[in-house]
Coordinates of C-alpha atoms and ligand atoms in Angstrom, one line a residue:
M1 CA 12.2 -114.7 123.5
T2 CA 14.3 -114.2 120.6
C3 CA 18.0 -115.8 120.9
V4 CA 20.6 -113.2 119.8
R5 CA 24.2 -113.9 119.7
H6 CA 25.7 -110.6 119.2
L7 CA 23.6 -107.4 119.1
L8 CA 25.2 -105.3 116.4
V9 CA 24.7 -101.7 117.2
C10 CA 24.8 -99.3 114.0
L11 CA 25.1 -95.6 114.7
G12 CA 23.5 -92.9 112.4
D13 CA 27.1 -92.1 111.1
Q14 CA 28.2 -95.8 110.6
L15 CA 26.1 -96.4 107.5
D16 CA 28.7 -98.5 105.5
P17 CA 27.3 -101.8 104.2
D18 CA 30.8 -103.2 104.1
S19 CA 31.8 -102.0 107.6
A20 CA 34.1 -104.3 109.7
L21 CA 31.2 -104.9 111.9
L22 CA 28.8 -106.2 109.3
R23 CA 31.6 -108.4 107.9
Q24 CA 32.6 -109.8 111.3
G25 CA 28.8 -110.5 111.9
D26 CA 26.6 -113.5 111.0
A27 CA 23.2 -112.7 110.1
S28 CA 21.8 -116.1 111.1
Q29 CA 22.8 -115.4 114.7
D30 CA 23.4 -111.8 115.1
Q31 CA 21.1 -108.7 114.8
L32 CA 21.6 -105.1 113.9
W33 CA 20.4 -102.4 116.3
M34 CA 19.5 -98.9 115.4
A35 CA 17.8 -96.3 117.3
E36 CA 16.4 -93.0 116.5
V37 CA 16.4 -91.0 119.4
D38 CA 15.5 -87.5 120.6
E39 CA 18.6 -86.8 122.4
E40 CA 20.9 -87.0 119.2
S41 CA 18.8 -84.0 117.7
T42 CA 18.5 -81.8 121.0
H43 CA 21.8 -82.3 122.7
V44 CA 22.8 -79.1 120.4
W45 CA 19.9 -77.5 118.6
S46 CA 20.3 -79.5 115.5
H47 CA 19.5 -77.9 112.1
K48 CA 16.4 -79.6 110.5
A49 CA 18.2 -80.7 107.4
R50 CA 21.1 -82.4 110.0
I51 CA 18.2 -84.4 111.6
V52 CA 16.6 -85.5 108.2
L53 CA 19.9 -86.4 106.7
F54 CA 20.7 -88.8 109.5
L55 CA 17.1 -90.3 110.0
S56 CA 16.7 -90.7 106.2
A57 CA 19.9 -92.3 105.7
M58 CA 19.3 -94.9 108.6
R59 CA 16.1 -95.7 107.3
H60 CA 17.6 -96.2 103.8
F61 CA 20.4 -98.4 105.5
R62 CA 17.6 -100.4 107.4
D63 CA 15.9 -101.2 104.4
E64 CA 18.8 -102.4 102.6
R65 CA 20.2 -104.4 105.2
E66 CA 16.8 -106.3 105.6
A67 CA 16.9 -107.0 102.0
D68 CA 20.4 -108.3 102.5
G69 CA 18.8 -110.9 105.0
W70 CA 19.7 -109.0 108.2
R71 CA 17.2 -108.9 111.2
V72 CA 17.2 -105.1 112.1
Q73 CA 16.0 -104.2 115.6
Y74 CA 15.0 -100.4 114.5
R75 CA 13.5 -97.9 116.6
C76 CA 11.7 -95.2 114.8
L77 CA 11.5 -91.8 116.6
D78 CA 7.6 -91.7 117.1
Q79 CA 7.4 -95.1 118.2
H80 CA 9.0 -95.3 121.5
T81 CA 9.8 -93.1 124.4
A82 CA 13.3 -93.7 125.4
S83 CA 14.8 -90.3 125.1
G84 CA 18.8 -91.4 125.0
L85 CA 20.9 -94.2 123.1
D86 CA 21.5 -95.6 126.5
A87 CA 18.0 -95.9 127.8
A88 CA 17.0 -97.4 124.4
L89 CA 19.8 -100.0 124.4
T90 CA 19.2 -101.0 128.1
E91 CA 15.5 -101.6 127.2
D92 CA 16.5 -103.7 124.3
I93 CA 19.5 -105.8 126.0
A94 CA 16.9 -106.7 128.7
R95 CA 14.4 -107.8 126.0
L96 CA 16.7 -109.5 123.5
T97 CA 19.4 -110.9 126.2
P98 CA 22.4 -110.8 123.6
E99 CA 25.6 -112.5 124.6
R100 CA 27.6 -109.7 123.5
V101 CA 27.1 -106.0 122.1
R102 CA 29.5 -104.9 119.5
V103 CA 29.8 -101.4 117.8
L104 CA 32.3 -99.7 115.6
Q105 CA 34.4 -96.9 117.2
P106 CA 31.8 -94.2 117.4
G107 CA 32.6 -90.6 116.1
D108 CA 31.6 -89.2 119.5
Y109 CA 33.1 -89.7 122.8
R110 CA 29.6 -89.0 124.5
V111 CA 28.2 -91.8 122.5
L112 CA 30.8 -94.1 123.3
Q113 CA 30.3 -93.6 127.0
R114 CA 26.5 -93.9 126.8
L115 CA 26.8 -97.3 125.3
R116 CA 29.4 -98.4 127.6
S117 CA 27.3 -97.3 130.5
A118 CA 24.2 -99.2 129.2
C119 CA 26.3 -102.2 128.8
D120 CA 28.0 -102.0 132.1
Q121 CA 24.6 -101.7 133.8
A122 CA 23.2 -104.5 132.0
G123 CA 26.3 -106.9 132.6
V124 CA 26.9 -107.5 129.0
P125 CA 30.3 -107.0 127.3
L126 CA 30.7 -104.2 124.8
D127 CA 33.3 -104.8 122.1
V128 CA 34.5 -101.7 120.3
V129 CA 35.6 -102.5 116.6
D130 CA 38.3 -100.3 114.8
D131 CA 36.6 -98.5 112.2
E132 CA 38.0 -99.2 108.8
H133 CA 36.4 -96.4 106.9
F134 CA 39.4 -94.3 107.9
F135 CA 43.1 -94.7 106.5
D136 CA 44.5 -94.5 109.7
T137 CA 43.5 -95.6 113.3
P138 CA 43.8 -93.6 116.7
A139 CA 46.4 -96.0 117.9
G140 CA 48.3 -95.3 114.3
F141 CA 48.1 -91.4 114.9
N142 CA 49.4 -91.7 118.6
A143 CA 52.3 -93.9 117.4
W144 CA 53.1 -91.0 114.8
A145 CA 52.6 -88.4 117.4
E146 CA 54.9 -90.1 120.2
G147 CA 57.7 -87.8 121.0
R148 CA 57.0 -85.1 118.6
K149 CA 56.9 -81.6 120.3
Q150 CA 54.1 -80.4 117.5
L151 CA 51.6 -82.2 115.7
R152 CA 51.6 -80.3 112.6
L153 CA 49.2 -81.8 109.7
E154 CA 51.9 -81.4 107.1
Y155 CA 54.2 -84.1 108.5
Y156 CA 51.4 -86.6 109.3
Y157 CA 50.1 -86.0 105.8
R158 CA 53.3 -86.9 104.1
A159 CA 53.7 -90.1 106.3
L160 CA 50.2 -91.1 105.1
R161 CA 51.0 -90.3 101.4
K162 CA 54.2 -92.4 101.9
R163 CA 52.3 -95.3 103.7
F164 CA 49.4 -95.4 101.4
A165 CA 51.5 -94.9 98.2
V166 CA 49.0 -91.8 97.4
L167 CA 50.3 -89.5 94.6
M168 CA 53.9 -91.0 94.9
D169 CA 56.6 -91.6 92.5
G170 CA 58.8 -94.0 94.2
D171 CA 59.6 -92.3 97.7
Q172 CA 59.0 -88.8 96.1
P173 CA 55.8 -86.8 95.7
L174 CA 54.5 -86.8 92.3
G175 CA 55.3 -83.5 90.7
G176 CA 58.3 -83.1 92.9
Q177 CA 56.4 -81.4 95.6
W178 CA 54.2 -82.2 98.7
N179 CA 51.9 -79.3 98.2
F180 CA 50.7 -76.4 96.0
D181 CA 49.0 -74.4 98.9
K182 CA 50.9 -71.3 97.3
D183 CA 49.2 -71.8 93.9
N184 CA 45.7 -72.6 95.4
R185 CA 44.8 -69.1 96.8
R186 CA 43.1 -67.4 94.0
D187 CA 40.1 -65.2 94.2
F188 CA 37.7 -64.8 91.4
G189 CA 38.7 -61.3 90.2
S190 CA 36.1 -58.7 89.8
S191 CA 34.1 -60.8 87.1
G192 CA 33.5 -63.2 89.3
P193 CA 33.5 -67.1 89.2
G194 CA 31.3 -67.1 86.0
R195 CA 29.0 -70.4 85.4
I196 CA 29.8 -73.3 87.7
P197 CA 28.4 -76.5 86.8
A198 CA 25.7 -77.1 89.4
P199 CA 26.1 -79.9 91.7
R200 CA 24.1 -83.2 91.3
A201 CA 21.3 -83.0 93.5
F202 CA 19.1 -85.7 95.2
P203 CA 15.3 -84.8 95.6
P204 CA 13.6 -86.1 98.6
D205 CA 12.2 -89.8 97.8
P206 CA 9.3 -91.2 99.7
T207 CA 11.4 -92.4 102.8
T208 CA 13.0 -88.9 102.8
R209 CA 9.6 -87.1 102.4
D210 CA 8.3 -89.1 105.5
V211 CA 11.4 -88.3 107.7
I212 CA 11.0 -84.2 106.6
A213 CA 7.0 -84.4 107.6
L214 CA 8.4 -86.1 110.9
V215 CA 10.9 -83.5 111.5
E216 CA 8.8 -80.4 110.4
H217 CA 6.3 -81.7 113.3
R218 CA 8.6 -82.9 116.1
F219 CA 11.5 -80.3 115.6
A220 CA 9.5 -77.3 114.5
D221 CA 11.3 -74.7 116.5
H222 CA 14.8 -76.1 115.2
P223 CA 16.8 -73.7 113.1
G224 CA 17.1 -74.0 109.2
T225 CA 14.8 -74.9 106.5
L226 CA 14.1 -78.1 104.3
D227 CA 12.8 -76.7 101.1
D228 CA 16.0 -77.4 99.4
F229 CA 17.0 -80.8 101.0
D230 CA 18.8 -82.5 98.2
W231 CA 21.7 -84.5 100.1
P232 CA 22.8 -87.8 99.1
V233 CA 21.0 -90.3 101.6
T234 CA 22.3 -93.7 100.1
P235 CA 25.8 -95.2 99.0
G236 CA 24.3 -95.0 95.4
D237 CA 23.6 -91.5 95.8
A238 CA 27.0 -90.7 97.3
G239 CA 28.9 -92.5 94.5
Q240 CA 26.9 -90.6 91.9
A241 CA 27.8 -87.2 94.0
L242 CA 31.5 -88.3 93.8
E243 CA 31.5 -88.9 89.9
D244 CA 29.8 -85.7 89.2
F245 CA 32.4 -83.7 91.2
V246 CA 35.3 -85.4 89.6
N247 CA 34.1 -84.9 86.2
H248 CA 32.6 -81.4 86.4
R249 CA 34.4 -79.4 89.5
L250 CA 37.6 -81.1 90.7
A251 CA 39.8 -79.6 88.0
A252 CA 39.2 -76.1 89.4
F253 CA 39.0 -77.2 93.0
G254 CA 42.6 -76.1 93.8
P255 CA 43.2 -72.8 92.7
Y256 CA 39.6 -71.6 94.0
Q257 CA 39.5 -73.5 97.1
D258 CA 39.7 -70.5 99.3
A259 CA 37.7 -68.0 97.4
L260 CA 34.4 -66.7 98.5
W261 CA 31.4 -65.2 96.3
A262 CA 27.9 -63.9 97.2
N263 CA 25.0 -66.1 96.7
Q264 CA 27.5 -69.1 95.5
P265 CA 27.0 -71.7 98.2
W266 CA 29.2 -74.5 96.7
L267 CA 31.5 -72.9 94.0
Y268 CA 34.2 -75.7 93.3
H269 CA 33.6 -77.5 96.4
S270 CA 32.8 -81.2 96.5
R271 CA 29.7 -81.5 98.9
L272 CA 30.7 -84.7 100.0
S273 CA 31.8 -84.3 103.7
A274 CA 28.3 -85.5 105.0
A275 CA 28.3 -88.5 102.7
M276 CA 31.7 -89.5 103.8
N277 CA 31.0 -88.8 107.6
L278 CA 27.9 -90.9 107.6
K279 CA 29.8 -93.7 105.7
L280 CA 27.9 -93.7 102.8
L281 CA 31.0 -93.0 100.9
S282 CA 34.6 -94.4 101.4
P283 CA 37.3 -91.6 101.6
R284 CA 39.5 -94.4 99.9
A285 CA 37.1 -94.1 96.9
A286 CA 37.2 -90.5 96.9
V287 CA 41.0 -90.5 97.0
A288 CA 41.2 -93.1 94.2
A289 CA 38.6 -91.3 91.9
A290 CA 40.8 -88.1 92.0
E291 CA 44.2 -89.9 91.6
R292 CA 42.5 -91.4 88.4
A293 CA 41.3 -88.0 87.2
Y294 CA 44.8 -86.8 87.3
A295 CA 46.1 -89.9 85.4
E296 CA 43.4 -89.4 82.7
G297 CA 44.4 -85.9 82.3
L298 CA 40.7 -84.8 83.5
A299 CA 42.3 -82.6 86.4
P300 CA 45.8 -80.8 87.1
L301 CA 48.0 -82.0 89.9
Q302 CA 47.4 -78.6 92.1
S303 CA 43.7 -79.5 92.2
V304 CA 44.0 -83.3 92.7
E305 CA 46.6 -82.6 95.7
G306 CA 44.7 -80.1 97.1
F307 CA 41.5 -82.3 97.3
I308 CA 43.4 -85.3 98.4
R309 CA 45.2 -83.2 101.2
Q310 CA 41.8 -82.3 102.8
I311 CA 40.6 -86.2 103.0
L312 CA 43.8 -87.8 103.6
G313 CA 45.4 -85.2 105.5
W314 CA 43.0 -83.0 107.4
R315 CA 40.0 -85.6 107.9
E316 CA 42.6 -88.1 109.2
Y317 CA 44.5 -85.5 111.2
V318 CA 41.7 -84.1 112.9
R319 CA 40.4 -87.5 113.8
G320 CA 43.8 -88.4 115.5
I321 CA 43.6 -85.1 117.5
Y322 CA 40.2 -85.8 118.6
W323 CA 40.7 -89.2 120.0
R324 CA 44.1 -88.4 121.4
S325 CA 42.8 -85.4 123.4
M326 CA 39.2 -86.2 124.4
P327 CA 37.6 -85.6 126.9
D328 CA 39.7 -82.5 127.9
Y329 CA 39.8 -81.0 124.7
L330 CA 36.3 -79.8 124.8
Q331 CA 37.2 -77.8 127.9
G332 CA 39.8 -75.7 126.0
N333 CA 39.8 -71.9 126.3
A334 CA 43.3 -70.9 125.9
L335 CA 42.3 -67.2 125.0
D336 CA 39.9 -67.0 127.9
A337 CA 37.1 -66.1 125.5
Q338 CA 33.8 -65.4 127.6
A339 CA 31.3 -63.9 125.3
P340 CA 27.9 -65.5 124.4
L341 CA 27.1 -66.2 120.8
P342 CA 25.5 -63.2 119.1
T343 CA 21.9 -64.2 118.4
F344 CA 22.0 -63.3 114.6
F345 CA 24.0 -66.6 114.1
W346 CA 20.6 -68.2 114.3
T347 CA 19.0 -65.8 111.9
G348 CA 21.6 -64.6 109.5
D349 CA 19.9 -61.0 110.3
T350 CA 22.9 -58.6 110.2
D351 CA 24.2 -56.0 108.1
M352 CA 27.6 -57.3 107.8
R353 CA 27.2 -58.7 104.1
C354 CA 29.8 -61.7 104.5
L355 CA 28.2 -63.1 107.6
A356 CA 24.6 -62.8 106.3
D357 CA 25.6 -64.5 103.3
A358 CA 27.2 -67.5 105.2
I359 CA 24.8 -67.7 107.9
G360 CA 21.9 -67.5 105.4
Q361 CA 23.1 -70.3 103.2
T362 CA 24.1 -72.3 106.6
L363 CA 20.3 -72.2 107.5
R364 CA 19.0 -72.7 104.2
Y365 CA 21.2 -75.6 103.3
G366 CA 23.1 -76.7 106.2
Y367 CA 26.2 -76.1 104.5
A368 CA 29.2 -73.6 104.1
H369 CA 32.4 -74.2 102.6
H370 CA 35.6 -74.3 104.8
I371 CA 36.7 -70.7 104.1
Q372 CA 33.1 -69.5 105.2
R373 CA 33.5 -71.6 108.2
L374 CA 37.0 -70.4 109.2
M375 CA 37.5 -67.2 107.7
V376 CA 34.1 -65.7 108.0
T377 CA 31.9 -67.1 110.9
G378 CA 34.8 -68.7 113.0
L379 CA 37.1 -65.5 112.3
Y380 CA 34.3 -63.4 113.5
M381 CA 33.5 -65.4 116.7
L382 CA 37.4 -65.7 117.3
L383 CA 37.8 -61.7 117.2
Y384 CA 34.6 -61.1 119.1
G385 CA 35.5 -63.5 121.8
V386 CA 32.9 -66.1 122.0
H387 CA 33.2 -68.6 124.5
P388 CA 34.8 -71.8 122.6
D389 CA 32.1 -74.0 124.1
A390 CA 29.2 -71.8 122.3
V391 CA 31.3 -72.0 119.2
H392 CA 31.6 -75.6 119.1
R393 CA 27.7 -76.1 119.8
W394 CA 26.7 -73.7 117.3
Y395 CA 29.1 -75.6 114.5
L396 CA 27.8 -79.0 116.0
A397 CA 24.2 -78.1 115.4
V398 CA 24.0 -76.3 112.2
Y399 CA 26.1 -78.1 109.3
V400 CA 24.8 -81.5 107.6
D401 CA 28.4 -83.0 108.1
A402 CA 28.6 -82.1 111.6
V403 CA 30.1 -85.1 113.8
E404 CA 32.1 -84.5 116.9
W405 CA 35.3 -86.0 115.8
V406 CA 35.9 -83.8 112.8
E407 CA 33.7 -80.5 114.0
A408 CA 35.7 -80.1 117.5
P409 CA 39.2 -80.0 116.4
N410 CA 38.2 -77.8 113.4
T411 CA 36.3 -75.4 115.9
I412 CA 38.1 -75.5 119.1
G413 CA 41.5 -75.9 117.6
M414 CA 41.8 -74.6 114.1
S415 CA 39.4 -71.7 114.1
Q416 CA 39.3 -70.5 117.8
F417 CA 43.1 -71.6 119.0
A418 CA 41.4 -72.6 122.1
D419 CA 43.7 -75.7 122.3
D420 CA 46.7 -73.3 122.8
G421 CA 48.1 -74.2 119.4
T422 CA 47.7 -78.1 119.4
M423 CA 46.3 -77.7 115.9
A424 CA 47.3 -74.4 114.6
S425 CA 50.7 -72.7 115.0
K426 CA 48.9 -69.6 115.4
P427 CA 45.2 -68.2 115.5
Y428 CA 43.4 -67.7 112.1
C429 CA 43.4 -63.7 112.6
A430 CA 42.5 -61.2 110.1
T431 CA 40.9 -57.8 109.3
G432 CA 38.1 -57.4 106.9
K433 CA 40.9 -56.8 104.2
Y434 CA 41.2 -60.6 104.0
I435 CA 37.6 -61.1 103.1
R436 CA 37.6 -58.1 100.8
R437 CA 40.5 -59.8 99.0
M438 CA 38.7 -63.2 98.6
S439 CA 35.1 -62.1 97.8
N440 CA 32.8 -59.7 96.6
H441 CA 31.1 -59.0 99.9
C442 CA 32.7 -55.6 100.9
A443 CA 31.6 -54.1 97.5
D444 CA 28.0 -54.3 98.7
C445 CA 28.5 -53.8 102.5
R446 CA 28.0 -50.6 104.4
F447 CA 31.1 -51.0 106.4
D448 CA 34.8 -50.5 104.9
P449 CA 37.4 -53.0 105.8
E450 CA 40.1 -50.5 105.9
R451 CA 38.6 -48.5 108.7
R452 CA 38.8 -49.7 112.3
T453 CA 37.0 -46.7 114.1
G454 CA 34.3 -44.5 113.2
E455 CA 30.5 -45.0 111.8
A456 CA 31.5 -47.0 108.4
A457 CA 34.6 -49.0 110.3
C458 CA 34.1 -52.8 109.4
P459 CA 33.3 -54.9 112.7
F460 CA 36.0 -57.6 111.6
T461 CA 38.8 -54.8 111.5
T462 CA 37.6 -53.1 114.6
L463 CA 37.4 -56.4 116.5
Y464 CA 40.9 -57.7 115.1
W465 CA 42.7 -54.9 116.6
D466 CA 40.7 -55.2 119.8
F467 CA 41.6 -58.9 119.7
L468 CA 45.2 -58.3 119.7
Q469 CA 45.0 -55.7 122.5
R470 CA 43.0 -58.2 124.8
N471 CA 45.2 -61.3 124.0
R472 CA 48.5 -59.1 123.8
E473 CA 50.4 -61.1 126.6
R474 CA 49.1 -64.4 125.6
L475 CA 49.9 -64.1 121.9
Q476 CA 53.6 -62.9 122.9
A477 CA 54.6 -66.5 123.3
V478 CA 53.1 -67.5 119.7
G479 CA 56.4 -66.6 117.4
R480 CA 54.3 -66.7 114.3
M481 CA 52.3 -63.5 115.6
S482 CA 55.3 -61.0 116.2
M483 CA 54.7 -59.3 113.0
Q484 CA 50.9 -58.6 113.7
L485 CA 52.1 -57.5 117.5
R486 CA 54.5 -55.1 116.1
N487 CA 52.0 -53.5 113.9
L488 CA 49.7 -53.4 117.0
D489 CA 52.7 -51.4 118.9
R490 CA 52.5 -48.9 116.2
L491 CA 49.2 -47.6 117.3
D492 CA 49.1 -44.6 119.8
A493 CA 47.0 -44.6 123.0
T494 CA 44.1 -42.4 121.8
E495 CA 43.8 -44.9 118.8
L496 CA 43.9 -48.0 121.0
T497 CA 41.2 -46.6 123.1
A498 CA 39.1 -45.5 120.4
I499 CA 39.3 -49.2 119.0
R500 CA 38.2 -50.6 122.3
R501 CA 35.3 -48.4 122.5
Q502 CA 34.2 -49.1 118.9
A503 CA 34.7 -52.8 119.7
Q504 CA 32.3 -52.4 122.8
A505 CA 29.7 -50.4 121.0
H506 CA 29.7 -53.1 118.1
R507 CA 29.4 -55.7 121.0
D508 CA 26.4 -54.0 122.7
A509 CA 24.6 -53.6 119.3
V510 CA 24.8 -57.2 118.4
S511 CA 24.3 -58.9 121.9
G512 CA 20.6 -58.3 122.3
Ligands
FAD1 C1 34.9 -74.1 112.3 C2 34.9 -75.3 111.4 C3 34.0 -76.2 111.6 C4 34.2 -77.4 110.8 N1 33.2 -78.4 111.0 C5 33.2 -79.8 110.2 C6 32.2 -80.7 110.6 O1 31.4 -80.7 111.3 N2 32.2 -81.6 109.8 C7 33.2 -82.0 108.6 O2 33.0 -82.8 107.8 N3 34.0 -81.0 108.4 C8 34.0 -79.9 109.1 N4 35.0 -78.9 108.9 C9 35.8 -78.9 107.6 C10 35.3 -78.4 106.5 O3 35.1 -77.0 106.4 C11 34.5 -79.4 105.8 O4 34.6 -80.6 105.7 C12 34.1 -78.8 104.5 O5 33.6 -77.5 104.4 C13 32.7 -79.8 103.7 O6 32.3 -79.2 102.4 P1 32.7 -79.9 101.1 O7 32.4 -81.5 101.4 O8 32.3 -79.4 100.1 O9 34.5 -80.2 101.2 P2 35.5 -80.0 100.2 O10 36.1 -78.3 100.2 O11 35.0 -80.3 98.9 O12 36.7 -80.7 100.7 C14 36.8 -82.1 100.4 C15 36.7 -83.1 101.6 O13 37.7 -82.8 102.6 C16 37.4 -83.2 103.7 N5 38.0 -81.9 104.6 C17 38.3 -80.7 104.0 N6 38.6 -79.7 104.9 C18 38.5 -80.6 106.2 C19 39.0 -80.2 107.4 N7 39.5 -79.0 107.7 N8 38.8 -81.1 108.4 C20 38.4 -82.5 108.2 N9 38.0 -82.8 106.7 C21 38.1 -81.7 105.8 C22 35.7 -83.1 103.9 O14 35.5 -84.4 104.0 C23 35.6 -82.6 102.7 O15 34.3 -83.3 102.0 C24 35.0 -77.6 109.5 C25 35.9 -76.6 109.3 C26 35.8 -75.4 110.2 C27 36.9 -74.3 110.1
SF4_2 S1 33.2 -54.8 105.2 FE1 33.6 -56.3 106.8 S2 31.3 -56.7 107.4 FE2 31.4 -55.9 105.6 S3 31.4 -57.7 104.1 FE3 33.6 -56.7 104.3 S4 34.4 -57.8 105.9 FE4 32.4 -58.3 106.0

């Protein structure tokens, strides 16, 4: 029997070769444990690209650690029958009899419970090690949150800027202001975005090609395609992706971060979320690279601050919200939304051009940028009244960067207002006119964002007025909604009835 001191569990989103777990371990006494299990791909109906990304990055990590001298107990998906992490770990604890099991804080509450239950049953202690990948810890977030009535991103972000001396001039923000949001809402105008440097691509190597073959066979009925798979799967790839972004797209990231354009999936976005969430790339490296670009005159402050706000601000903040609010957070349904998800979300087959574009590229690449997620797919589901759990399961399934700690607050909180305002001070609700302002979609669409009823009415506009009617009482308590509710009150009873009928007809048409 092999003698193992500590079994070090490395999950698929913990692939940092320099993690605290590995640094505290000893390759002569401890062994790494990694498992590919069906349940992680099927507990939500995962996009094929999401499955390939995780499995390929895990296999690369295994090979690199073995080359470093670690012994890795690795279960390939097609070489064992345990369907969940807990069952696989239970078998290996019995076989290897470690003194302790150690794991970095998982990114998913469910996974932590599974590991706890396997170790409890086996009578082996489980140590949960703080994940130093992040700037802050869940305890640090709780300390900041203590005694505050509202947990607004802006104040947390400012506290982290000061604490980590990021973009600071003494105790003042560099450039004299904390944010440049009002300069960062530009659209591309009628001439469009022009030529944007294509992001660096990482074509599949032999390891990734093996995984692609496995996934095409084993998860053949899962959503998405793999023809365009080119995501970074190693820390080396991720470093190159960061460098490429900073050199070629960061400068214009800020002004155009909210803009949309048909058939342009990346625009000036970084495509770094998946690499960061799998821990192939450190957020500290991303923030430092952006600061350096500003210091060297490669990018203006409005873009550098805009990018850093996403990582040091939003990314840390949503993690804090998640661990502070779980497990109840997933049950949130403040607006009592009950509708099932329309089936076209799995096919992109709709004549609403903005949704066809966002869902189509999601199925092709496993990617959509933030405004597509928040103000196209998310907005539609909010206005339609899809049950937040169905919304959550869709977002967790279809994006390559989806891990629950980051996906759930963005979906349940920011996008669906199902957490009753813990994250957002008001629902992100708007008519189709918002999409027309920020994109070129409406010009080619058979609907008209100005119209709320009639044959040509834009479903977003119809559903927006229906949403306000349905939620009038609940939204009364949300101060920042008062202007929108006053506009609702200007509509007469005939118009309100016509909107309700039109919204119902739309639901009937798309719910099949
Ligand atoms: C409904 C919904 C679901 C989402 N689900 C996820 C998810 O599962 N995983 C995920 O990483 N992000 C999620 N986001 C946040 C955001 O949309 C993605 O991080 C971003 O689109 C990834 O693309 P990018 O790397 O090109 O980002 P960029 O636009 O280039 O932004 C830079 C980085 O900032 C971080 N970031 C930006 N916005 C956010 C945010 N709101 N919360 C946390 N980090 C942020 C990401 O790490 C990102 O890589 C979601 C947003 C919404 C509205
Ligand atoms: S008209 Fe409405 S449905 Fe069509 S693209 Fe514009 S917002 Fe989307």
